Amino acid sequence: WYQLAGSYAEPLAGDENPETYGVPLPSLHADHVAGNNLRIVNHRYAREQLQPPARLPGFAFHQTERTDDNGTDACFGGVEWCWDSNARDFDLVGYKFSLLSSIGTAGLNNVFAMVPARDAEEWSKIPDADKAFIKNWLAWTDAHLTCLGKMQPVATLGVPAWDGVDGFACVDGDKGFVFLFNPGPVLANASLVLDESLGLANGTASAWNVTELYPRDGAGLGSWASGEPAAVEVGAADARVLELARAD
């Protein structure tokens, strides 16, 4: 009803500043904390509030805290310029987890909470390979809008938790995608079944060719039979993205 009244599904279901949304799943990476929180909230939006994928909010990377590293509160007013009060804090090591958390749960509504360009020097120091990674995944969303419009939580997996794998999946005709996430500090396994739990219509195909898109882009994982369980490993504090293509 609040949607009909003109409101919207707010990113992280509240204030997006790291000082206010807490750390339900601890990590040394600010972008891992942000990504985990985003998926927790988007699971709730999708499963409990039945929000369609078009309404789920993306939110990649993390906001810089409002309070300043130099001991002042310049950005709260009273000082003309506040942009240089904080140290550069783009999470170069953890940003991929956050970006994939946003694309994998809300790929129709990608929002960047940070751009690593506080000044020209910061932008110049971001490796070209990382800039390309971000651009390529955004281009991927443009190429798969129809499937992303069908994205839903994997029915057999739970909400993001310290001791398990969570995920979202979509299927469009003869192709589908599965985004898996492991918030925990050790490798974890997910049991997937190529059936309605991933959005596959019953009897669509007897087998599907599976290809890994992340972290090993293009790695073939063989042909998986419909209706049969498959164990999928997801690295510690990492994501794994799979592409499904009808084999028959």
PDB file of N, CA and C in Angstrom, residues 14 24 39 60 70 72 79-81 88 92 94 101 103 137 139 150 164 176 187-188 194 210-211 214 219 231 235:
ATOM      1  N   GLY A  14      16.378   2.097   4.742  1.00  0.00           N
ATOM      2  CA  GLY A  14      16.576   3.185   5.695  1.00  0.00           C
ATOM      3  C   GLY A  14      17.705   4.084   5.248  1.00  0.00           C
ATOM      4  N   PRO A  24      25.306  -6.391  10.504  1.00  0.00           N
ATOM      5  CA  PRO A  24      24.786  -7.703  10.898  1.00  0.00           C
ATOM      6  C   PRO A  24      25.708  -8.858  10.523  1.00  0.00           C
ATOM      7  N   ARG A  39      21.555  -7.223   0.209  1.00  0.00           N
ATOM      8  CA  ARG A  39      20.891  -8.492  -0.117  1.00  0.00           C
ATOM      9  C   ARG A  39      19.907  -8.901   0.973  1.00  0.00           C
ATOM     10  N   ALA A  60      25.264   0.028  -5.132  1.00  0.00           N
ATOM     11  CA  ALA A  60      26.620  -0.513  -5.216  1.00  0.00           C
ATOM     12  C   ALA A  60      27.612   0.389  -4.490  1.00  0.00           C
ATOM     13  N   ASN A  70      39.208  14.004   9.925  1.00  0.00           N
ATOM     14  CA  ASN A  70      40.093  14.999  10.519  1.00  0.00           C
ATOM     15  C   ASN A  70      39.567  15.562  11.841  1.00  0.00           C
ATOM     16  N   THR A  72      36.527  16.871  12.452  1.00  0.00           N
ATOM     17  CA  THR A  72      35.518  17.921  12.334  1.00  0.00           C
ATOM     18  C   THR A  72      34.232  17.343  11.753  1.00  0.00           C
ATOM     19  N   VAL A  79      31.027  25.167   7.059  1.00  0.00           N
ATOM     20  CA  VAL A  79      32.251  25.221   6.275  1.00  0.00           C
ATOM     21  C   VAL A  79      31.860  25.131   4.803  1.00  0.00           C
ATOM     22  N   GLU A  80      32.412  26.003   3.989  1.00  0.00           N
ATOM     23  CA  GLU A  80      31.976  26.077   2.602  1.00  0.00           C
ATOM     24  C   GLU A  80      32.250  24.788   1.842  1.00  0.00           C
ATOM     25  N   TRP A  81      33.452  24.198   2.051  1.00  0.00           N
ATOM     26  CA  TRP A  81      33.813  22.999   1.311  1.00  0.00           C
ATOM     27  C   TRP A  81      34.022  21.839   2.285  1.00  0.00           C
ATOM     28  N   ARG A  88      40.495   9.070   1.143  1.00  0.00           N
ATOM     29  CA  ARG A  88      39.917   8.277   0.052  1.00  0.00           C
ATOM     30  C   ARG A  88      39.602   6.885   0.572  1.00  0.00           C
ATOM     31  N   LEU A  92      38.769  -0.881  -2.989  1.00  0.00           N
ATOM     32  CA  LEU A  92      39.292  -1.465  -4.219  1.00  0.00           C
ATOM     33  C   LEU A  92      39.315  -2.983  -4.173  1.00  0.00           C
ATOM     34  N   GLY A  94      37.194  -4.885  -2.159  1.00  0.00           N
ATOM     35  CA  GLY A  94      35.878  -5.458  -1.889  1.00  0.00           C
ATOM     36  C   GLY A  94      34.757  -5.008  -2.797  1.00  0.00           C
ATOM     37  N   SER A 101      26.371  -7.879  -5.777  1.00  0.00           N
ATOM     38  CA  SER A 101      25.204  -7.939  -4.894  1.00  0.00           C
ATOM     39  C   SER A 101      24.090  -7.046  -5.417  1.00  0.00           C
ATOM     40  N   ILE A 103      23.763  -5.912  -8.720  1.00  0.00           N
ATOM     41  CA  ILE A 103      23.298  -6.410 -10.013  1.00  0.00           C
ATOM     42  C   ILE A 103      22.506  -7.703  -9.850  1.00  0.00           C
ATOM     43  N   TRP A 137      30.094  -5.098 -16.498  1.00  0.00           N
ATOM     44  CA  TRP A 137      28.931  -5.638 -15.807  1.00  0.00           C
ATOM     45  C   TRP A 137      27.707  -4.738 -15.976  1.00  0.00           C
ATOM     46  N   ALA A 139      27.164  -3.009 -18.692  1.00  0.00           N
ATOM     47  CA  ALA A 139      26.736  -3.340 -20.051  1.00  0.00           C
ATOM     48  C   ALA A 139      26.001  -4.681 -20.070  1.00  0.00           C
ATOM     49  N   LYS A 150      12.870 -10.735 -14.182  1.00  0.00           N
ATOM     50  CA  LYS A 150      12.285 -11.939 -13.576  1.00  0.00           C
ATOM     51  C   LYS A 150      13.106 -12.439 -12.392  1.00  0.00           C
ATOM     52  N   GLY A 164      26.206 -19.721   5.470  1.00  0.00           N
ATOM     53  CA  GLY A 164      25.564 -20.337   4.317  1.00  0.00           C
ATOM     54  C   GLY A 164      25.654 -19.482   3.078  1.00  0.00           C
ATOM     55  N   GLY A 176      19.419 -18.613 -18.539  1.00  0.00           N
ATOM     56  CA  GLY A 176      19.181 -18.097 -17.190  1.00  0.00           C
ATOM     57  C   GLY A 176      20.490 -17.779 -16.497  1.00  0.00           C
ATOM     58  N   LEU A 187      35.025 -21.260   2.794  1.00  0.00           N
ATOM     59  CA  LEU A 187      34.313 -21.769   1.625  1.00  0.00           C
ATOM     60  C   LEU A 187      33.014 -22.435   2.054  1.00  0.00           C
ATOM     61  N   ALA A 188      31.954 -22.257   1.261  1.00  0.00           N
ATOM     62  CA  ALA A 188      30.649 -22.843   1.575  1.00  0.00           C
ATOM     63  C   ALA A 188      30.065 -23.474   0.315  1.00  0.00           C
ATOM     64  N   LEU A 194      18.051 -27.745 -10.757  1.00  0.00           N
ATOM     65  CA  LEU A 194      17.560 -27.037 -11.937  1.00  0.00           C
ATOM     66  C   LEU A 194      16.073 -27.336 -12.114  1.00  0.00           C
ATOM     67  N   VAL A 210      26.184 -25.267 -18.235  1.00  0.00           N
ATOM     68  CA  VAL A 210      26.464 -24.278 -17.197  1.00  0.00           C
ATOM     69  C   VAL A 210      27.847 -23.671 -17.425  1.00  0.00           C
ATOM     70  N   THR A 211      27.896 -22.349 -17.439  1.00  0.00           N
ATOM     71  CA  THR A 211      29.149 -21.617 -17.625  1.00  0.00           C
ATOM     72  C   THR A 211      29.310 -20.608 -16.503  1.00  0.00           C
ATOM     73  N   TYR A 214      31.582 -15.473 -13.171  1.00  0.00           N
ATOM     74  CA  TYR A 214      32.432 -14.881 -12.133  1.00  0.00           C
ATOM     75  C   TYR A 214      32.620 -15.925 -11.031  1.00  0.00           C
ATOM     76  N   ALA A 219      34.466 -20.081 -17.765  1.00  0.00           N
ATOM     77  CA  ALA A 219      34.814 -21.458 -17.395  1.00  0.00           C
ATOM     78  C   ALA A 219      33.599 -22.365 -17.547  1.00  0.00           C
ATOM     79  N   ALA A 231      26.021 -29.654  -6.431  1.00  0.00           N
ATOM     80  CA  ALA A 231      26.725 -28.931  -5.373  1.00  0.00           C
ATOM     81  C   ALA A 231      27.597 -27.850  -6.002  1.00  0.00           C
ATOM     82  N   GLY A 235      33.463 -19.359  -2.830  1.00  0.00           N
ATOM     83  CA  GLY A 235      34.614 -19.008  -2.009  1.00  0.00           C
ATOM     84  C   GLY A 235      34.271 -18.145  -0.821  1.00  0.00           C
TER      85      GLY A 235
END
